[in-house]
PDB file of C-alpha atoms in Angstrom:
ATOM      1  CA  MET N   1     106.020-172.164 121.263  1.00 72.00           C
ATOM      2  CA  GLU N   2     106.255-170.785 124.871  1.00 80.00           C
ATOM      3  CA  LYS N   3     107.085-174.051 126.139  1.00 87.00           C
ATOM      4  CA  PHE N   4     109.632-174.597 123.907  1.00 91.00           C
ATOM      5  CA  ARG N   5     111.525-171.372 124.703  1.00 93.00           C
ATOM      6  CA  GLN N   6     111.943-172.744 128.407  1.00 95.00           C
ATOM      7  CA  PHE N   7     113.307-175.832 127.156  1.00 96.00           C
ATOM      8  CA  VAL N   8     115.509-173.642 125.301  1.00 96.00           C
ATOM      9  CA  ALA N   9     116.083-171.899 128.265  1.00 97.00           C
ATOM     10  CA  PHE N  10     116.869-174.521 130.823  1.00 97.00           C
ATOM     11  CA  LEU N  11     119.227-176.760 127.919  1.00 98.00           C
ATOM     12  CA  LEU N  12     121.308-174.006 127.682  1.00 98.00           C
ATOM     13  CA  ALA N  13     121.917-173.180 131.254  1.00 98.00           C
ATOM     14  CA  ALA N  14     122.567-176.847 131.808  1.00 98.00           C
ATOM     15  CA  LEU N  15     124.910-176.311 128.861  1.00 98.00           C
ATOM     16  CA  LEU N  16     127.282-173.528 130.209  1.00 98.00           C
ATOM     17  CA  MET N  17     127.056-175.401 133.801  1.00 98.00           C
ATOM     18  CA  GLY N  18     128.383-178.625 132.076  1.00 98.00           C
ATOM     19  CA  ILE N  19     131.042-176.538 130.149  1.00 98.00           C
ATOM     20  CA  LEU N  20     132.445-174.640 133.665  1.00 98.00           C
ATOM     21  CA  SER N  21     131.977-177.647 134.979  1.00 98.00           C
ATOM     22  CA  VAL N  22     134.506-179.508 132.561  1.00 98.00           C
ATOM     23  CA  ALA N  23     136.141-175.791 132.878  1.00 98.00           C
ATOM     24  CA  THR N  24     136.664-176.078 136.448  1.00 98.00           C
ATOM     25  CA  VAL N  25     138.182-179.037 137.299  1.00 98.00           C
ATOM     26  CA  LEU N  26     140.882-179.272 134.148  1.00 98.00           C
ATOM     27  CA  ILE N  27     141.574-175.755 135.877  1.00 98.00           C
ATOM     28  CA  TRP N  28     142.176-177.390 138.815  1.00 97.00           C
ATOM     29  CA  VAL N  29     144.453-180.359 138.198  1.00 97.00           C
ATOM     30  CA  LEU N  30     146.484-178.514 135.383  1.00 97.00           C
ATOM     31  CA  ASN N  31     147.022-175.197 137.324  1.00 95.00           C
ATOM     32  CA  TRP N  32     146.980-176.584 141.354  1.00 95.00           C
ATOM     33  CA  ARG N  33     147.686-180.070 140.987  1.00 95.00           C
ATOM     34  CA  GLY N  34     150.210-180.170 138.869  1.00 94.00           C
ATOM     35  CA  GLY N  35     148.827-181.407 135.295  1.00 96.00           C
ATOM     36  CA  LEU N  36     147.991-184.910 133.872  1.00 97.00           C
ATOM     37  CA  ALA N  37     150.588-188.277 133.288  1.00 96.00           C
ATOM     38  CA  TRP N  38     150.183-191.853 133.684  1.00 95.00           C
ATOM     39  CA  ASP N  39     152.728-192.546 135.754  1.00 92.00           C
ATOM     40  CA  ALA N  40     150.971-194.291 138.955  1.00 90.00           C
ATOM     41  CA  GLY N  41     151.229-190.903 140.558  1.00 93.00           C
ATOM     42  CA  LEU N  42     148.911-187.852 141.415  1.00 93.00           C
ATOM     43  CA  LEU N  43     149.417-186.654 138.069  1.00 96.00           C
ATOM     44  CA  GLU N  44     147.862-190.296 137.103  1.00 97.00           C
ATOM     45  CA  PHE N  45     144.597-189.704 139.666  1.00 97.00           C
ATOM     46  CA  ASN N  46     144.204-186.416 138.744  1.00 97.00           C
ATOM     47  CA  TRP N  47     142.124-188.451 135.721  1.00 98.00           C
ATOM     48  CA  HIS N  48     139.995-189.575 137.732  1.00 98.00           C
ATOM     49  CA  PRO N  49     138.090-186.142 138.787  1.00 98.00           C
ATOM     50  CA  VAL N  50     138.591-185.009 135.238  1.00 98.00           C
ATOM     51  CA  LEU N  51     137.004-188.482 133.181  1.00 98.00           C
ATOM     52  CA  SER N  52     134.384-188.562 136.408  1.00 98.00           C
ATOM     53  CA  THR N  53     133.192-185.289 135.845  1.00 98.00           C
ATOM     54  CA  THR N  54     133.116-185.477 131.792  1.00 98.00           C
ATOM     55  CA  GLY N  55     131.860-188.819 131.419  1.00 98.00           C
ATOM     56  CA  PHE N  56     129.843-189.817 134.303  1.00 98.00           C
ATOM     57  CA  ILE N  57     127.825-186.066 135.109  1.00 98.00           C
ATOM     58  CA  VAL N  58     127.890-184.197 132.015  1.00 98.00           C
ATOM     59  CA  LEU N  59     127.779-186.112 129.006  1.00 98.00           C
ATOM     60  CA  ASN N  60     125.971-189.379 131.474  1.00 98.00           C
ATOM     61  CA  GLY N  61     123.307-186.061 131.721  1.00 98.00           C
ATOM     62  CA  PHE N  62     123.219-185.145 128.145  1.00 98.00           C
ATOM     63  CA  ALA N  63     122.696-188.919 127.305  1.00 98.00           C
ATOM     64  CA  LEU N  64     119.603-188.574 129.551  1.00 97.00           C
ATOM     65  CA  ILE N  65     117.884-186.210 127.558  1.00 97.00           C
ATOM     66  CA  ILE N  66     118.741-186.490 124.558  1.00 96.00           C
ATOM     67  CA  TYR N  67     115.767-187.964 122.874  1.00 95.00           C
ATOM     68  CA  ARG N  68     113.901-185.164 124.548  1.00 95.00           C
ATOM     69  CA  LEU N  69     116.035-182.388 122.060  1.00 96.00           C
ATOM     70  CA  PRO N  70     113.273-180.959 119.522  1.00 93.00           C
ATOM     71  CA  TRP N  71     116.179-181.266 117.051  1.00 93.00           C
ATOM     72  CA  THR N  72     116.547-185.380 116.894  1.00 93.00           C
ATOM     73  CA  TRP N  73     112.770-185.555 116.660  1.00 92.00           C
ATOM     74  CA  ASN N  74     113.227-186.230 112.915  1.00 93.00           C
ATOM     75  CA  LEU N  75     115.528-188.905 113.220  1.00 93.00           C
ATOM     76  CA  SER N  76     114.050-192.119 113.851  1.00 93.00           C
ATOM     77  CA  LYS N  77     113.805-193.443 116.643  1.00 91.00           C
ATOM     78  CA  PRO N  78     116.544-196.702 115.786  1.00 92.00           C
ATOM     79  CA  LEU N  79     118.749-194.013 114.933  1.00 95.00           C
ATOM     80  CA  MET N  80     117.801-192.324 118.228  1.00 95.00           C
ATOM     81  CA  LYS N  81     118.572-195.115 119.942  1.00 95.00           C
ATOM     82  CA  ASN N  82     122.175-196.186 118.952  1.00 96.00           C
ATOM     83  CA  ILE N  83     123.290-192.366 119.816  1.00 97.00           C
ATOM     84  CA  HIS N  84     121.887-192.417 122.891  1.00 97.00           C
ATOM     85  CA  ALA N  85     124.003-196.052 123.597  1.00 96.00           C
ATOM     86  CA  PHE N  86     126.549-194.297 122.448  1.00 97.00           C
ATOM     87  CA  LEU N  87     126.422-192.236 124.682  1.00 98.00           C
ATOM     88  CA  ASN N  88     126.179-194.343 128.126  1.00 98.00           C
ATOM     89  CA  ILE N  89     128.686-196.289 125.817  1.00 97.00           C
ATOM     90  CA  THR N  90     131.732-193.304 125.838  1.00 98.00           C
ATOM     91  CA  THR N  91     131.010-192.397 129.117  1.00 98.00           C
ATOM     92  CA  PHE N  92     131.200-195.951 130.812  1.00 98.00           C
ATOM     93  CA  THR N  93     134.823-195.722 128.602  1.00 98.00           C
ATOM     94  CA  LEU N  94     135.714-192.862 130.628  1.00 98.00           C
ATOM     95  CA  MET N  95     134.480-194.149 133.636  1.00 97.00           C
ATOM     96  CA  VAL N  96     136.774-197.389 133.750  1.00 97.00           C
ATOM     97  CA  ILE N  97     139.635-195.198 132.536  1.00 98.00           C
ATOM     98  CA  SER N  98     139.123-192.992 135.634  1.00 97.00           C
ATOM     99  CA  LEU N  99     138.946-196.564 138.511  1.00 97.00           C
ATOM    100  CA  VAL N 100     141.561-197.375 136.962  1.00 97.00           C
ATOM    101  CA  ALA N 101     143.955-194.529 137.113  1.00 97.00           C
ATOM    102  CA  VAL N 102     142.449-193.873 140.533  1.00 96.00           C
ATOM    103  CA  PHE N 103     143.109-198.110 141.947  1.00 97.00           C
ATOM    104  CA  ASP N 104     147.017-197.412 140.279  1.00 96.00           C
ATOM    105  CA  PHE N 105     147.636-194.632 142.216  1.00 96.00           C
ATOM    106  CA  HIS N 106     146.102-196.241 145.548  1.00 96.00           C
ATOM    107  CA  ASN N 107     148.130-199.291 144.703  1.00 96.00           C
ATOM    108  CA  SER N 108     151.803-197.713 143.657  1.00 95.00           C
ATOM    109  CA  LYS N 109     151.290-195.629 147.483  1.00 93.00           C
ATOM    110  CA  LYS N 110     150.172-198.629 149.153  1.00 94.00           C
ATOM    111  CA  ILE N 111     147.230-196.402 150.094  1.00 94.00           C
ATOM    112  CA  PRO N 112     143.551-198.439 151.242  1.00 95.00           C
ATOM    113  CA  ASN N 113     141.270-198.984 147.950  1.00 95.00           C
ATOM    114  CA  MET N 114     137.173-198.649 148.749  1.00 96.00           C
ATOM    115  CA  TYR N 115     137.508-197.691 152.981  1.00 95.00           C
ATOM    116  CA  SER N 116     135.446-194.133 152.339  1.00 96.00           C
ATOM    117  CA  LEU N 117     131.031-193.465 151.863  1.00 97.00           C
ATOM    118  CA  HIS N 118     133.185-191.631 148.391  1.00 97.00           C
ATOM    119  CA  SER N 119     134.349-194.907 147.022  1.00 97.00           C
ATOM    120  CA  TRP N 120     131.746-197.197 148.501  1.00 98.00           C
ATOM    121  CA  ILE N 121     129.305-195.147 146.242  1.00 98.00           C
ATOM    122  CA  GLY N 122     130.785-194.196 143.230  1.00 97.00           C
ATOM    123  CA  LEU N 123     131.411-197.686 143.001  1.00 97.00           C
ATOM    124  CA  ALA N 124     128.686-199.386 143.268  1.00 98.00           C
ATOM    125  CA  ALA N 125     127.118-195.884 140.855  1.00 98.00           C
ATOM    126  CA  ILE N 126     129.564-197.792 138.618  1.00 97.00           C
ATOM    127  CA  ILE N 127     128.375-200.965 138.995  1.00 98.00           C
ATOM    128  CA  MET N 128     124.914-200.490 138.581  1.00 98.00           C
ATOM    129  CA  TYR N 129     125.446-198.275 135.281  1.00 98.00           C
ATOM    130  CA  THR N 130     127.296-201.160 133.477  1.00 98.00           C
ATOM    131  CA  LEU N 131     124.061-203.766 134.121  1.00 98.00           C
ATOM    132  CA  GLN N 132     121.316-200.610 133.189  1.00 97.00           C
ATOM    133  CA  ILE N 133     124.049-200.290 129.357  1.00 98.00           C
ATOM    134  CA  VAL N 134     124.319-204.252 129.616  1.00 97.00           C
ATOM    135  CA  LEU N 135     120.067-204.838 129.842  1.00 97.00           C
ATOM    136  CA  GLY N 136     119.488-201.221 127.551  1.00 96.00           C
ATOM    137  CA  LEU N 137     121.397-202.866 125.177  1.00 96.00           C
ATOM    138  CA  CYS N 138     119.663-206.635 124.936  1.00 96.00           C
ATOM    139  CA  ILE N 139     116.140-205.458 125.846  1.00 96.00           C
ATOM    140  CA  PHE N 140     116.193-202.853 123.664  1.00 95.00           C
ATOM    141  CA  LEU N 141     118.260-202.370 120.738  1.00 94.00           C
ATOM    142  CA  LEU N 142     118.183-206.491 120.450  1.00 91.00           C
ATOM    143  CA  PRO N 143     115.051-207.207 117.679  1.00 89.00           C
ATOM    144  CA  PHE N 144     114.165-210.443 118.685  1.00 92.00           C
ATOM    145  CA  THR N 145     113.597-209.134 122.496  1.00 93.00           C
ATOM    146  CA  PRO N 146     109.404-209.302 122.918  1.00 95.00           C
ATOM    147  CA  MET N 147     107.609-205.989 123.601  1.00 94.00           C
ATOM    148  CA  TYR N 148     106.175-207.014 126.184  1.00 94.00           C
ATOM    149  CA  ILE N 149     109.390-206.895 128.238  1.00 95.00           C
ATOM    150  CA  LYS N 150     110.464-203.666 126.781  1.00 94.00           C
ATOM    151  CA  THR N 151     107.269-202.590 127.893  1.00 94.00           C
ATOM    152  CA  PHE N 152     107.818-203.813 130.954  1.00 96.00           C
ATOM    153  CA  TYR N 153     111.153-202.986 131.814  1.00 97.00           C
ATOM    154  CA  MET N 154     110.887-199.247 130.395  1.00 95.00           C
ATOM    155  CA  SER N 155     109.879-197.095 132.933  1.00 95.00           C
ATOM    156  CA  ILE N 156     112.399-199.311 135.058  1.00 97.00           C
ATOM    157  CA  HIS N 157     115.428-197.721 132.834  1.00 97.00           C
ATOM    158  CA  VAL N 158     113.880-194.835 133.267  1.00 96.00           C
ATOM    159  CA  PHE N 159     114.188-194.392 136.779  1.00 97.00           C
ATOM    160  CA  ALA N 160     117.773-196.004 136.776  1.00 98.00           C
ATOM    161  CA  GLY N 161     119.187-194.216 134.544  1.00 97.00           C
ATOM    162  CA  LEU N 162     117.759-190.940 136.906  1.00 98.00           C
ATOM    163  CA  PHE N 163     119.002-192.382 140.083  1.00 98.00           C
ATOM    164  CA  ILE N 164     122.585-193.938 138.401  1.00 98.00           C
ATOM    165  CA  PHE N 165     123.159-190.360 137.408  1.00 98.00           C
ATOM    166  CA  GLY N 166     122.176-188.943 141.127  1.00 98.00           C
ATOM    167  CA  MET N 167     124.523-191.649 142.309  1.00 98.00           C
ATOM    168  CA  GLY N 168     127.541-189.799 140.180  1.00 98.00           C
ATOM    169  CA  ILE N 169     126.681-186.681 141.539  1.00 98.00           C
ATOM    170  CA  ILE N 170     126.500-187.443 145.359  1.00 98.00           C
ATOM    171  CA  ALA N 171     129.963-189.276 144.699  1.00 98.00           C
ATOM    172  CA  ALA N 172     131.451-186.489 143.191  1.00 98.00           C
ATOM    173  CA  GLU N 173     130.443-184.225 145.430  1.00 98.00           C
ATOM    174  CA  MET N 174     131.814-185.931 148.396  1.00 98.00           C
ATOM    175  CA  GLY N 175     135.023-186.620 146.350  1.00 97.00           C
ATOM    176  CA  ILE N 176     135.721-183.603 145.520  1.00 96.00           C
ATOM    177  CA  THR N 177     135.727-182.396 149.155  1.00 96.00           C
ATOM    178  CA  GLU N 178     137.468-185.874 150.646  1.00 95.00           C
ATOM    179  CA  LYS N 179     140.484-184.301 148.113  1.00 95.00           C
ATOM    180  CA  LEU N 180     140.556-180.995 149.547  1.00 95.00           C
ATOM    181  CA  ILE N 181     140.167-181.983 153.030  1.00 93.00           C
ATOM    182  CA  PHE N 182     143.502-184.207 151.783  1.00 92.00           C
ATOM    183  CA  THR N 183     145.475-182.340 150.463  1.00 91.00           C
ATOM    184  CA  LEU N 184     144.769-178.480 152.137  1.00 92.00           C
ATOM    185  CA  ARG N 185     145.674-179.959 155.070  1.00 84.00           C
ATOM    186  CA  SER N 186     146.484-177.543 158.491  1.00 71.00           C
ATOM    187  CA  GLY N 187     150.052-176.612 159.171  1.00 66.00           C
ATOM    188  CA  SER N 188     151.191-177.268 155.612  1.00 64.00           C
ATOM    189  CA  ASN N 189     154.523-175.374 154.052  1.00 56.00           C
ATOM    190  CA  VAL N 190     153.009-175.110 151.030  1.00 70.00           C
ATOM    191  CA  THR N 191     149.278-173.851 151.131  1.00 76.00           C
ATOM    192  CA  LEU N 192     146.879-172.743 153.308  1.00 87.00           C
ATOM    193  CA  SER N 193     144.321-175.602 155.033  1.00 90.00           C
ATOM    194  CA  TYR N 194     140.584-175.608 153.372  1.00 91.00           C
ATOM    195  CA  SER N 195     139.285-174.309 156.721  1.00 90.00           C
ATOM    196  CA  GLN N 196     140.965-170.877 155.560  1.00 91.00           C
ATOM    197  CA  SER N 197     139.625-170.647 151.946  1.00 92.00           C
ATOM    198  CA  PRO N 198     142.481-170.873 149.368  1.00 93.00           C
ATOM    199  CA  PRO N 199     142.191-169.767 145.689  1.00 94.00           C
ATOM    200  CA  GLU N 200     141.928-173.408 145.108  1.00 95.00           C
ATOM    201  CA  ALA N 201     139.667-173.924 147.609  1.00 96.00           C
ATOM    202  CA  ILE N 202     137.162-171.676 146.865  1.00 97.00           C
ATOM    203  CA  LEU N 203     137.206-172.918 143.079  1.00 98.00           C
ATOM    204  CA  VAL N 204     136.922-176.367 143.311  1.00 97.00           C
ATOM    205  CA  ASN N 205     133.774-175.206 146.150  1.00 98.00           C
ATOM    206  CA  ALA N 206     132.414-173.992 142.868  1.00 98.00           C
ATOM    207  CA  LEU N 207     133.071-176.743 140.727  1.00 98.00           C
ATOM    208  CA  GLY N 208     130.920-178.157 143.141  1.00 98.00           C
ATOM    209  CA  ILE N 209     128.491-176.359 142.852  1.00 98.00           C
ATOM    210  CA  PHE N 210     128.361-175.901 139.008  1.00 98.00           C
ATOM    211  CA  ILE N 211     127.976-179.896 139.371  1.00 98.00           C
ATOM    212  CA  LEU N 212     124.956-179.788 141.409  1.00 98.00           C
ATOM    213  CA  VAL N 213     123.306-176.599 139.729  1.00 98.00           C
ATOM    214  CA  PHE N 214     124.012-178.772 136.471  1.00 98.00           C
ATOM    215  CA  GLY N 215     122.171-181.788 137.759  1.00 98.00           C
ATOM    216  CA  GLY N 216     119.527-180.205 138.930  1.00 98.00           C
ATOM    217  CA  TYR N 217     119.190-178.604 135.067  1.00 98.00           C
ATOM    218  CA  ILE N 218     118.876-182.150 133.580  1.00 98.00           C
ATOM    219  CA  PHE N 219     116.851-183.763 136.358  1.00 98.00           C
ATOM    220  CA  TRP N 220     113.970-180.982 135.548  1.00 98.00           C
ATOM    221  CA  ILE N 221     115.023-181.324 131.694  1.00 97.00           C
ATOM    222  CA  ALA N 222     114.065-185.350 132.148  1.00 97.00           C
ATOM    223  CA  THR N 223     110.984-185.013 133.998  1.00 96.00           C
ATOM    224  CA  GLN N 224     108.792-182.762 132.543  1.00 95.00           C
ATOM    225  CA  PRO N 225     105.865-184.259 130.466  1.00 92.00           C
ATOM    226  CA  GLU N 226     105.311-181.862 128.209  1.00 92.00           C
ATOM    227  CA  TRP N 227     109.207-182.010 126.695  1.00 93.00           C
ATOM    228  CA  LYS N 228     108.836-185.635 125.512  1.00 92.00           C
ATOM    229  CA  ARG N 229     109.732-186.746 122.423  1.00 90.00           C
ATOM    230  CA  PRO N 230     106.201-186.713 120.317  1.00 88.00           C
ATOM    231  CA  LEU N 231     105.301-190.477 119.475  1.00 79.00           C
ATOM    232  CA  GLU N 232     106.390-191.506 115.510  1.00 66.00           C
ATOM    233  CA  GLN N 233     103.153-191.856 113.164  1.00 47.00           C
ATOM    234  CA  VAL N 234     102.444-195.594 111.925  1.00 40.00           C
ATOM    235  CA  THR N 235     101.379-196.010 108.991  1.00 37.00           C
ATOM    236  CA  ASP N 236      99.337-199.460 108.142  1.00 38.00           C
ATOM    237  CA  ASN N 237     100.980-200.621 104.999  1.00 39.00           C
ATOM    238  CA  THR N 238      98.723-203.830 104.543  1.00 37.00           C
ATOM    239  CA  ASN N 239      95.028-203.534 103.872  1.00 40.00           C
ATOM    240  CA  THR N 240      94.527-207.337 104.916  1.00 37.00           C
ATOM    241  CA  GLU N 241      92.281-207.580 108.750  1.00 38.00           C
ATOM    242  CA  GLU N 242      95.572-210.255 109.585  1.00 38.00           C
ATOM    243  CA  GLY N 243      97.521-207.202 108.915  1.00 40.00           C
ATOM    244  CA  SER N 244      95.143-205.137 110.450  1.00 38.00           C
ATOM    245  CA  THR N 245      95.302-206.950 113.503  1.00 37.00           C
ATOM    246  CA  LEU N 246      99.117-206.685 113.499  1.00 35.00           C
ATOM    247  CA  ASN N 247      99.517-203.964 113.259  1.00 42.00           C
ATOM    248  CA  LYS N 248      97.507-202.791 115.413  1.00 41.00           C
ATOM    249  CA  THR N 249      98.763-204.914 118.201  1.00 40.00           C
ATOM    250  CA  ASP N 250     102.545-203.634 117.269  1.00 42.00           C
ATOM    251  CA  THR N 251     101.423-199.751 117.778  1.00 42.00           C
ATOM    252  CA  SER N 252      99.866-199.945 120.876  1.00 43.00           C
ATOM    253  CA  ALA N 253     103.309-202.198 122.125  1.00 42.00           C
ATOM    254  CA  GLU N 254     104.932-198.863 121.153  1.00 44.00           C
ATOM    255  CA  ILE N 255     102.664-196.402 122.339  1.00 41.00           C
ATOM    256  CA  SER N 256     103.349-198.666 125.757  1.00 42.00           C
ATOM    257  CA  MET N 257     106.507-198.074 125.213  1.00 45.00           C
ATOM    258  CA  ASP N 258     107.282-194.540 125.100  1.00 46.00           C
ATOM    259  CA  CYS N 259     104.194-193.768 127.406  1.00 43.00           C
ATOM    260  CA  ALA N 260     105.497-195.691 129.976  1.00 40.00           C
ATOM    261  CA  LEU N 261     105.297-194.675 133.423  1.00 40.00           C
ATOM    262  CA  GLU N 262     101.688-194.413 132.672  1.00 43.00           C
ATOM    263  CA  ILE N 263     100.774-197.569 131.412  1.00 39.00           C
ATOM    264  CA  THR N 264      97.076-198.267 131.249  1.00 40.00           C
ATOM    265  CA  PRO N 265      95.020-200.814 129.612  1.00 38.00           C
ATOM    266  CA  ARG N 266      93.307-198.361 127.509  1.00 41.00           C
ATOM    267  CA  LEU N 267      97.338-198.036 125.493  1.00 38.00           C
ATOM    268  CA  ARG N 268      96.740-201.400 123.803  1.00 38.00           C
ATOM    269  CA  GLN N 269      93.253-200.500 122.261  1.00 40.00           C
ATOM    270  CA  ILE N 270      94.687-197.704 120.846  1.00 38.00           C
ATOM    271  CA  ASN N 271      93.464-196.881 117.124  1.00 40.00           C
ATOM    272  CA  LEU N 272      95.641-196.228 114.501  1.00 34.00           C
ATOM    273  CA  ASP N 273      94.090-193.100 113.706  1.00 38.00           C
ATOM    274  CA  ASP N 274      95.806-191.821 116.752  1.00 40.00           C
ATOM    275  CA  VAL N 275      99.012-192.718 116.587  1.00 34.00           C
ATOM    276  CA  ASP N 276      99.899-189.507 115.373  1.00 38.00           C
ATOM    277  CA  GLN N 277      99.307-187.673 118.442  1.00 37.00           C
ATOM    278  CA  ARG N 278     101.475-186.296 120.782  1.00 37.00           C
ATOM    279  CA  ALA N 279     101.767-187.980 124.288  1.00 34.00           C
ATOM    280  CA  THR N 280     100.100-185.397 126.697  1.00 31.00           C
ATOM    281  CA  PHE N 281     101.694-186.835 130.265  1.00 29.00           C
TER     282      PHE N 281
END
């Protein structure tokens, strides 16, 4: 019960930081940057921070921990895989729109593309995220994919998801700082410079803090072994010796997938009577 309370506390804290991040970026672009539009101008560019924060940071973060929500443990693994895939595809769609917005703005204003470290890391994260989705769909959702491939790729899939999420946070932090430096220039007649800490700068700096803390909560939730989804119970539907052998093989492979970070030869010899035990790592 104590571990459950801790999980709920971290989850609520992550939810709060996510809401604050989305709300703050909306306040920023609506109150200080003129709003949103699709006009190949600055208002179109504003979609970039809004969709990047909403999609690649917040939605992607919750997609990473969707399996660890206790309220979803009574749902079947195939259903959870589809939900996980839906969240990631939605994130990908939002990121494509955000990239179109920024490239469209740059091209219309004759601004060079892909010259900053923010753009390098950001685009690399999107490319890796695209590859992550394609491989995830092909390996984990296609029914004819061999189990040994799923088992082998699981640990790579988990690590890559966290790594790409971290890249997104880094890119976001650099991007909002870059935007403030460009827009709050010294000597401007419109606003105070960034170094003079006008209200806009303070708000956007707070956005950066919200994003960073949100990422920290997500990383913590996603890496705590005691909050991992329990193993699903597998029942033996046949009394024949051959059927029993097949069920044991499938059971061992499924458990190996769920425990991919600690695969050992012992898992391939697990008994059916132990399947209903919860993972302890």
